[in-house]
Short mmCIF file of C-alpha atoms in Angstrom, two decimals:
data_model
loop_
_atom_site.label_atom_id
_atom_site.label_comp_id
_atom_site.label_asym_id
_atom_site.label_seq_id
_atom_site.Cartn_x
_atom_site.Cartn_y
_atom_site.Cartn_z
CA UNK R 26 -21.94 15.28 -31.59
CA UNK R 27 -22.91 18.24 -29.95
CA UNK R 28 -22.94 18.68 -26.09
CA UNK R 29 -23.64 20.98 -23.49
CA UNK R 30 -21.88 21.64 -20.67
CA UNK R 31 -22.93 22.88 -16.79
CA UNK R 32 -20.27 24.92 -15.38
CA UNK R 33 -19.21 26.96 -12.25
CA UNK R 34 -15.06 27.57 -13.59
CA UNK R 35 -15.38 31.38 -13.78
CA UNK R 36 -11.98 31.24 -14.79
CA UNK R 37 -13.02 29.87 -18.79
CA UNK R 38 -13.62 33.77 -19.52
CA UNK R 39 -10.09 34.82 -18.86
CA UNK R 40 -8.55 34.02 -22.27
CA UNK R 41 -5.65 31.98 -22.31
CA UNK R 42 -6.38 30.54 -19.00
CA UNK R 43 -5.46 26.62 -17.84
CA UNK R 44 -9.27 25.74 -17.90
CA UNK R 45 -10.07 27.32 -21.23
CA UNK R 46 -6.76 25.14 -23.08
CA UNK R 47 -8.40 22.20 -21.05
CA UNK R 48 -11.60 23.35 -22.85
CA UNK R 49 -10.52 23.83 -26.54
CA UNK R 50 -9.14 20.44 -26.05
CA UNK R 51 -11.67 18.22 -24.81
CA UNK R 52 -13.76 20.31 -27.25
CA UNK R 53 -11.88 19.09 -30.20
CA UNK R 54 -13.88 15.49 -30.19
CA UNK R 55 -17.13 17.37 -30.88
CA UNK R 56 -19.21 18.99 -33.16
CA UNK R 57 -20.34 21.83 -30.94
CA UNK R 58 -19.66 22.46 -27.05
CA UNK R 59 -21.85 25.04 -25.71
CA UNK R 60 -20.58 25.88 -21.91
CA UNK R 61 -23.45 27.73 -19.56
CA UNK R 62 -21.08 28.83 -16.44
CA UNK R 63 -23.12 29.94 -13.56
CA UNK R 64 -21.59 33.76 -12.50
CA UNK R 65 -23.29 36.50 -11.13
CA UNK R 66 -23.87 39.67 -13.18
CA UNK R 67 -20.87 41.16 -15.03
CA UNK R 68 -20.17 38.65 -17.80
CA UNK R 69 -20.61 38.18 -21.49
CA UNK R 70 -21.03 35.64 -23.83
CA UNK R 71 -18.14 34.75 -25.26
CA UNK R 72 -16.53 33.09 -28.10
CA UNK R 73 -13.42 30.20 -27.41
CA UNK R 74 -13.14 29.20 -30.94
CA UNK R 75 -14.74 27.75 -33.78
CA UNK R 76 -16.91 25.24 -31.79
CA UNK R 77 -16.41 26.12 -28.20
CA UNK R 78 -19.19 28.80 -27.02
CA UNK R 79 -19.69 29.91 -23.52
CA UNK R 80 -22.44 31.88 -21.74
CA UNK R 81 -22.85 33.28 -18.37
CA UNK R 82 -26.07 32.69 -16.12
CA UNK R 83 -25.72 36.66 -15.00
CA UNK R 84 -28.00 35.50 -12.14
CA UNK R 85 -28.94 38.21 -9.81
CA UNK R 86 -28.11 35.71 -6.76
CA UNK R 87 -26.48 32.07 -6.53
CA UNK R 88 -29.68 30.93 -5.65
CA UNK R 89 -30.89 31.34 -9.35
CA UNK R 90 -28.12 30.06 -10.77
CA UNK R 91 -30.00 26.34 -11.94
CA UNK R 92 -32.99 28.58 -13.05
CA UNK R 93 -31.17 30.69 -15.12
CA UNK R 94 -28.97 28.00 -16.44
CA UNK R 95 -31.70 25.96 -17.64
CA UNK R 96 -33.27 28.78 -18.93
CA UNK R 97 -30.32 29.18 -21.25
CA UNK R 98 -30.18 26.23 -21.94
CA UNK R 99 -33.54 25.85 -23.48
CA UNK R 100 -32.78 28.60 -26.13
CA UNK R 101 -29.47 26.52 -27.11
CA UNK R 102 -29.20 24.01 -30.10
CA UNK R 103 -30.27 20.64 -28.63
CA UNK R 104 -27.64 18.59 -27.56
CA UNK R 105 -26.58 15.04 -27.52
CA UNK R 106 -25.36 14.79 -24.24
CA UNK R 107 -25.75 17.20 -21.37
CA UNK R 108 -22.30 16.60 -18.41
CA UNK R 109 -22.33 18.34 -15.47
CA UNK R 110 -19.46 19.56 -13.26
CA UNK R 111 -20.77 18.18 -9.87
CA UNK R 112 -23.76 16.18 -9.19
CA UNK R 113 -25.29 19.26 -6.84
CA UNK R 114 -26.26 22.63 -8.42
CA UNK R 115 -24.87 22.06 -11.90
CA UNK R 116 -26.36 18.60 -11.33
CA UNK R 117 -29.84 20.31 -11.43
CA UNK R 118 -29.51 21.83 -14.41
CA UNK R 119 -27.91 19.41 -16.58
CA UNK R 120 -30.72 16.74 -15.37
CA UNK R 121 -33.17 19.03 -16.15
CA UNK R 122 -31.92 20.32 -19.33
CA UNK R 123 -31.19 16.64 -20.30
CA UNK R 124 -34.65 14.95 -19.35
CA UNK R 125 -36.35 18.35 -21.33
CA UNK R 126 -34.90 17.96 -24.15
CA UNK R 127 -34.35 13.52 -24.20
CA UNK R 128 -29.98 13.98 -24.28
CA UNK R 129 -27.51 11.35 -22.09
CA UNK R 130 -27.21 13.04 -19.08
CA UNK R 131 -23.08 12.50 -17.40
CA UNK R 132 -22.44 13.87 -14.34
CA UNK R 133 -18.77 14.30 -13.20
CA UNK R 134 -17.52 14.07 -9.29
CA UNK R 135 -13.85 16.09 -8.48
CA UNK R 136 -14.81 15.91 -4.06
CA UNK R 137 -15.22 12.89 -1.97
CA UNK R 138 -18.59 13.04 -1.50
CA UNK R 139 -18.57 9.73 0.31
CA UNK R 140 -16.46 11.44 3.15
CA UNK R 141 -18.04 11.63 6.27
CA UNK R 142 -16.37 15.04 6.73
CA UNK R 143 -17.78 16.74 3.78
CA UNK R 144 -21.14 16.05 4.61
CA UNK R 145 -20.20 17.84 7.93
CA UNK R 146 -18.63 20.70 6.92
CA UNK R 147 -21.93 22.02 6.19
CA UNK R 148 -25.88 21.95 5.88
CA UNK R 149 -25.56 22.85 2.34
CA UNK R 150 -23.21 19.98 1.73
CA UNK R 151 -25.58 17.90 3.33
CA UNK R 152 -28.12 18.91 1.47
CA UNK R 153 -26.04 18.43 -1.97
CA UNK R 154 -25.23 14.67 -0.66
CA UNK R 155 -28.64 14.28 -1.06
CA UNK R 156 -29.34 15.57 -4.43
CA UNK R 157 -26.41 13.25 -5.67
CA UNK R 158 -27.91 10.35 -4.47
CA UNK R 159 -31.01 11.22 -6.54
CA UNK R 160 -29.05 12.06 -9.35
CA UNK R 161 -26.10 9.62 -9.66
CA UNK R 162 -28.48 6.96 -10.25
CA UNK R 163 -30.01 8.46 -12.76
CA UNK R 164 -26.96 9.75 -15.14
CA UNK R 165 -26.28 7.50 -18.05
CA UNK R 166 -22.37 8.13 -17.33
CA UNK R 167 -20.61 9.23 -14.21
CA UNK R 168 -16.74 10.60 -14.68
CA UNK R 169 -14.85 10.68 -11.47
CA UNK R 170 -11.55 11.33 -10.65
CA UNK R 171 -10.15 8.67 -8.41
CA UNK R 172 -11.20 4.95 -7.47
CA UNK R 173 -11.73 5.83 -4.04
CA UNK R 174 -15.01 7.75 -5.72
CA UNK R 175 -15.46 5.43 -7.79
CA UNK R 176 -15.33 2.50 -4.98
CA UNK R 177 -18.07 4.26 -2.66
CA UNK R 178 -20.55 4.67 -5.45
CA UNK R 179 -20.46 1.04 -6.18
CA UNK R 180 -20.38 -0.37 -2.93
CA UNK R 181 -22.69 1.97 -0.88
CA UNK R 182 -24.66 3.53 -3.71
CA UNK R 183 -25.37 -0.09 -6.22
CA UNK R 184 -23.86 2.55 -8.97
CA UNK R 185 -22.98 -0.63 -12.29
CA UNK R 186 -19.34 0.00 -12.54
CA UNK R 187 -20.03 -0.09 -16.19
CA UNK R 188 -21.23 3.29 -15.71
CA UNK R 189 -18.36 4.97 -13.93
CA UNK R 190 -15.39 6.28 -16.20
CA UNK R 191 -11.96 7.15 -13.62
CA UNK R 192 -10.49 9.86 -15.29
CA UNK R 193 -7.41 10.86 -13.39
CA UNK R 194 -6.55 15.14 -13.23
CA UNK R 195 -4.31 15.66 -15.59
CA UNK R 196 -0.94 16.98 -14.18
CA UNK R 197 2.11 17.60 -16.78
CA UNK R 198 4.44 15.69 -14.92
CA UNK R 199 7.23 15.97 -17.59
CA UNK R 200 6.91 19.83 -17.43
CA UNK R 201 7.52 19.18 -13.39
CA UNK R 202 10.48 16.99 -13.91
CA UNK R 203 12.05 19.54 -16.27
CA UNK R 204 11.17 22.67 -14.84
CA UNK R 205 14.44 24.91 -13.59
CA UNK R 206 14.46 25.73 -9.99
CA UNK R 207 13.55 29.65 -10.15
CA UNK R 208 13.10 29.33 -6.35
CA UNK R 209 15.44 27.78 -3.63
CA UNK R 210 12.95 27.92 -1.02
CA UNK R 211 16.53 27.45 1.48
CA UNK R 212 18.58 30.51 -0.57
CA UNK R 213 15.52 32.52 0.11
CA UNK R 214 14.53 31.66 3.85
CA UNK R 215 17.75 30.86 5.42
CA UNK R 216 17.14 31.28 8.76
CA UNK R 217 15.47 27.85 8.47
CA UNK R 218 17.18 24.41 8.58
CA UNK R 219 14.56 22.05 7.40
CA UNK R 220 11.23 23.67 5.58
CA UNK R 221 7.81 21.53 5.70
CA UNK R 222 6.02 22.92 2.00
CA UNK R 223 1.99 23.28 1.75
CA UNK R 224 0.22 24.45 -1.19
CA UNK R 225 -3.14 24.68 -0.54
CA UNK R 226 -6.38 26.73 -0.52
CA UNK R 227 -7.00 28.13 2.56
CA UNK R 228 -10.22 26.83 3.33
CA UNK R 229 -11.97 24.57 5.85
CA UNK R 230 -11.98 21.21 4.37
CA UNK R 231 -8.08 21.75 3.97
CA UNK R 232 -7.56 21.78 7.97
CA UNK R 233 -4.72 23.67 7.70
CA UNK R 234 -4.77 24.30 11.00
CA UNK R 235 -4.06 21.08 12.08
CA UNK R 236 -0.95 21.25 10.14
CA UNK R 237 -0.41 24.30 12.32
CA UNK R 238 -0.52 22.36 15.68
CA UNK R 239 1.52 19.31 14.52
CA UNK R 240 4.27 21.73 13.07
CA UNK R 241 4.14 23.81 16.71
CA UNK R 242 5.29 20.39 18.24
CA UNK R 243 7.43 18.76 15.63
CA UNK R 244 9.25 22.23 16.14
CA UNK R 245 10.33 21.72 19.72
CA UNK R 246 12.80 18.88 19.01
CA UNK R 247 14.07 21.09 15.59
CA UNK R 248 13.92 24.61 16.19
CA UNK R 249 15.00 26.13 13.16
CA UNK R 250 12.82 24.25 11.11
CA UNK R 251 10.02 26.41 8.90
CA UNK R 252 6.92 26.17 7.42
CA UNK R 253 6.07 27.42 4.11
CA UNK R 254 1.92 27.82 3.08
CA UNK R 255 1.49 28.95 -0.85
CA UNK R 256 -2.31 29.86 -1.24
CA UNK R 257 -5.30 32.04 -0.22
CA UNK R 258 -8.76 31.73 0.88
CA UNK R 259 -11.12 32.90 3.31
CA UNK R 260 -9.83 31.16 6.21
CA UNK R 261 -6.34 33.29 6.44
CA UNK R 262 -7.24 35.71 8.99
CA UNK R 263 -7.84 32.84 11.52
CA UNK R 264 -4.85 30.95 10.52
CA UNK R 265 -2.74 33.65 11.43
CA UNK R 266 -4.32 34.07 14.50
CA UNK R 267 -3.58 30.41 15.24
CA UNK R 268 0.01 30.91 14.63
CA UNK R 269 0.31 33.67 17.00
CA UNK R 270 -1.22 31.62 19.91
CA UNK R 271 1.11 28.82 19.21
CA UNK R 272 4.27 31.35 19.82
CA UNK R 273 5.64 30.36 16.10
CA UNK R 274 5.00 33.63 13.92
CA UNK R 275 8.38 33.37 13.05
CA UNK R 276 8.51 29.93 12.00
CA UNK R 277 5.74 29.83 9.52
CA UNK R 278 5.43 31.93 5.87
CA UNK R 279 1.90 32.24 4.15
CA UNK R 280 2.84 33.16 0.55
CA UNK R 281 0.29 33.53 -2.04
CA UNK R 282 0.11 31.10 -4.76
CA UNK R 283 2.71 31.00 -7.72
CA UNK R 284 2.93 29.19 -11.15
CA UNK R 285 6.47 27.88 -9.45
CA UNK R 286 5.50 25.21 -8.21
CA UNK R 287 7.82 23.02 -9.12
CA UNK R 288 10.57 24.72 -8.07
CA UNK R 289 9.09 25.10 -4.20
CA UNK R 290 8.57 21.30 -4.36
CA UNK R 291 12.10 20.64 -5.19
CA UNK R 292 13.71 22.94 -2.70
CA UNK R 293 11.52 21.74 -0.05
CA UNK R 294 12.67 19.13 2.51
CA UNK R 295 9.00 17.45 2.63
CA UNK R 296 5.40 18.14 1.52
CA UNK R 297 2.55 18.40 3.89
CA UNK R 298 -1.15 17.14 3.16
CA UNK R 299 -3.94 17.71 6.16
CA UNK R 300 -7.02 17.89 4.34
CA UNK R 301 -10.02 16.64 5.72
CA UNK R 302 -11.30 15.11 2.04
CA UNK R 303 -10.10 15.76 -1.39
CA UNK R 304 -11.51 13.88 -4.62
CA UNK R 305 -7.92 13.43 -5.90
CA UNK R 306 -5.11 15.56 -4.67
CA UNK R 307 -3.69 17.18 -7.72
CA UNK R 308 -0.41 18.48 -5.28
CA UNK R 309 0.73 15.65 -3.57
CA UNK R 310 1.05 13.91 -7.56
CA UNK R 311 3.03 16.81 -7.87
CA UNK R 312 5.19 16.37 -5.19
CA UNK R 313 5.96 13.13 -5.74
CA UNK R 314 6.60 13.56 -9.76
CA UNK R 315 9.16 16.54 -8.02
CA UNK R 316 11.09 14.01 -5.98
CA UNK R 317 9.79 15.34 -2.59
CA UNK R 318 8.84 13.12 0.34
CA UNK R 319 5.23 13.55 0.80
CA UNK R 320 2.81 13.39 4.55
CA UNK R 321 -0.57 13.16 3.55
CA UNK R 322 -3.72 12.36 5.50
CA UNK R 323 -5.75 9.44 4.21
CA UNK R 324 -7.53 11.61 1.54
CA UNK R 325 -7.90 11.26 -2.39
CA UNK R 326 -4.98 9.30 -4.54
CA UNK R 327 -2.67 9.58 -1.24
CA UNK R 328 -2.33 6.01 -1.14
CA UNK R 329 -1.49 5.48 -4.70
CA UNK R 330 1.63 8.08 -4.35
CA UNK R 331 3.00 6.34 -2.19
CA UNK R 332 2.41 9.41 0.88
CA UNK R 333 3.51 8.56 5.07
CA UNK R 334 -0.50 8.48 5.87
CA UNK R 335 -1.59 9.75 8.74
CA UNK R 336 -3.90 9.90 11.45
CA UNK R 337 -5.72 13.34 11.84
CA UNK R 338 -4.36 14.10 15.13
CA UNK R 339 -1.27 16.49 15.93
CA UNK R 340 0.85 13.97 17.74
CA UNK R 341 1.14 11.95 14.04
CA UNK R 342 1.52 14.31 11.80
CA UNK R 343 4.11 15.89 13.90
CA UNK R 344 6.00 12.80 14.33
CA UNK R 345 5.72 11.92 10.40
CA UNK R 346 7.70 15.60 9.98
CA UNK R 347 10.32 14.75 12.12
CA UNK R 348 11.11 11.90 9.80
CA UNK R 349 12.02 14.19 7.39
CA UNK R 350 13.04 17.13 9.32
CA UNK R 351 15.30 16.06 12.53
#
């Protein structure tokens, strides 16, 4: 069998990466896997292995990227089956690619698109809400990776069931159980007697900021408890700025991400979840599998770990720390 795949993981070109392994394995049930990744200029085609080939759009602008990748696509060995990574942009292409050249046609879903808050993050989201609707119906298989996606395309969208394949992200969790704690997250901030743990993007949909404001008044009743934020993203510079008008700069730690994960969630006295939507929520299953108490708002498989839910308001996620942190 020999597929084609619609991609926007820039990372598959760094050899040895997570998402290249994740790749050469999924690969391994096919004939042929030819991956068209949309990137900007800059790239070559490259070789994975044997069967695994991968080739950059090198649009000129993001808004070329389903253009170019179809173009691409056409000069490629015809496939049986087109998938696409979302069912927006890479969508597009694989629909087009797929009804051009008469191949199944499975789209995949990793975001909530049945949230009400990622349709208002953004126009563009909105307008990518809509092209799923067109196309979901229209896929011969749709892989998601959690029921509660799975549950709003049946039940709002008449998707067959039959047609929708859960497919969990994979997380090592016997690697997490066994990992060594590298890190003491208490050996190296002492100063603080209880430490609340996010890992997280720093990006909109991940309200971190509400974390922020719950944290500022869980913090009254324990003062020399601390806040620890592993990740980047665009929305640090006004994070920080947050924390300085709630008066706790010295309470709170943005460190950028690690591959030590494992040992943060086992030094940490509870894990924090705010996000405004996630598909699945590939930390809090880490969390758990670590041992660690875990506060999550009602968002991807946050139910199924067994998280404190909570409201989206400061008052209850505050009070949810304090369970774990008076």
């Amino acid at each position: 069998m020999n597929v084609t795949s619609i991609s926007t993981d820039r990372n598959i070109f760094i050899q040895g990466s997570d998402v290249a392994r994740r790749q050469i394995e999924y690969a391994s049930r096919f004939d042929s896997l030819n991956i068209i990744v949309f990137t900007k200029k800059g790239f070559s085609v490259k070789k994975i292995n044997e069967n695994i080939s991968v080739y950059p759009t090198n649009s000129i602008s993001r808004w070329f990227y389903v253009f170019d990748a179809i173009r691409i696509g056409k000069k490629l060995p015809i496939p049986d089956s087109v998938t696409a990574q979302d069912p927006f942009e890479c969508g597009l292409a694989g629909y087009r690619l797929a009804k051009r050249v008469g191949a199944n046609l499975e789209l995949q879903i990793h975001t909530d698109i049945g949230s009400r808050y990622f349709r208002a993050e953004s126009l563009l989201n909105r307008v990518r809400f809509i092209i799923a609707k067109y196309l979901l119906p229209r896929a011969e298989h749709i892989r998601v990776v959690s029921d509660r996606i799975r549950t709003f395309l049946v039940e709002c969208w008449n998707i067959s069931q039959g047609r929708i394949e859960v497919r969990p992200v994979f997380v090592d969790t016997e690697a997490i159980k066994n990992a060594p704690i590298l890190t003491d997250l208490h050996k190296k901030y002492p100063m603080f007697s209880h430490i609340v743990l996010m890992a997280s993007r720093l990006t909109r949909e991940k309200n971190i900021e509400l974390a922020l404001r719950a944290f500022a008044l869980a913090r009254k009743s324990v003062l020399e408890a601390g806040l620890v934020v592993v990740g980047d993203g665009d929305e640090k510079k006004r994070l920080l700025n947050v924390v300085r008008s709630l008066g706790i700069s010295k309470a709170v730690i943005f460190e950028p991400w690690t591959d030590d994960l494992a040992s943060y969630y086992k030094t940490a006295d509870v894990f924090l979840n705010t996000s405004l939507y996630e598909g699945y929520g590939r930390t809090l299953v880490e969390a758990r599998t670590a041992g660690i108490p875990v506060i999550s708002t009602d968002v991807g498989v946050a139910y199924e770990v067994g998280a404190d839910v909570v409201d989206l308001y400061p008052h209850a996620v505050a009070k949810a720390i304090l369970k774990y942190a008076a």
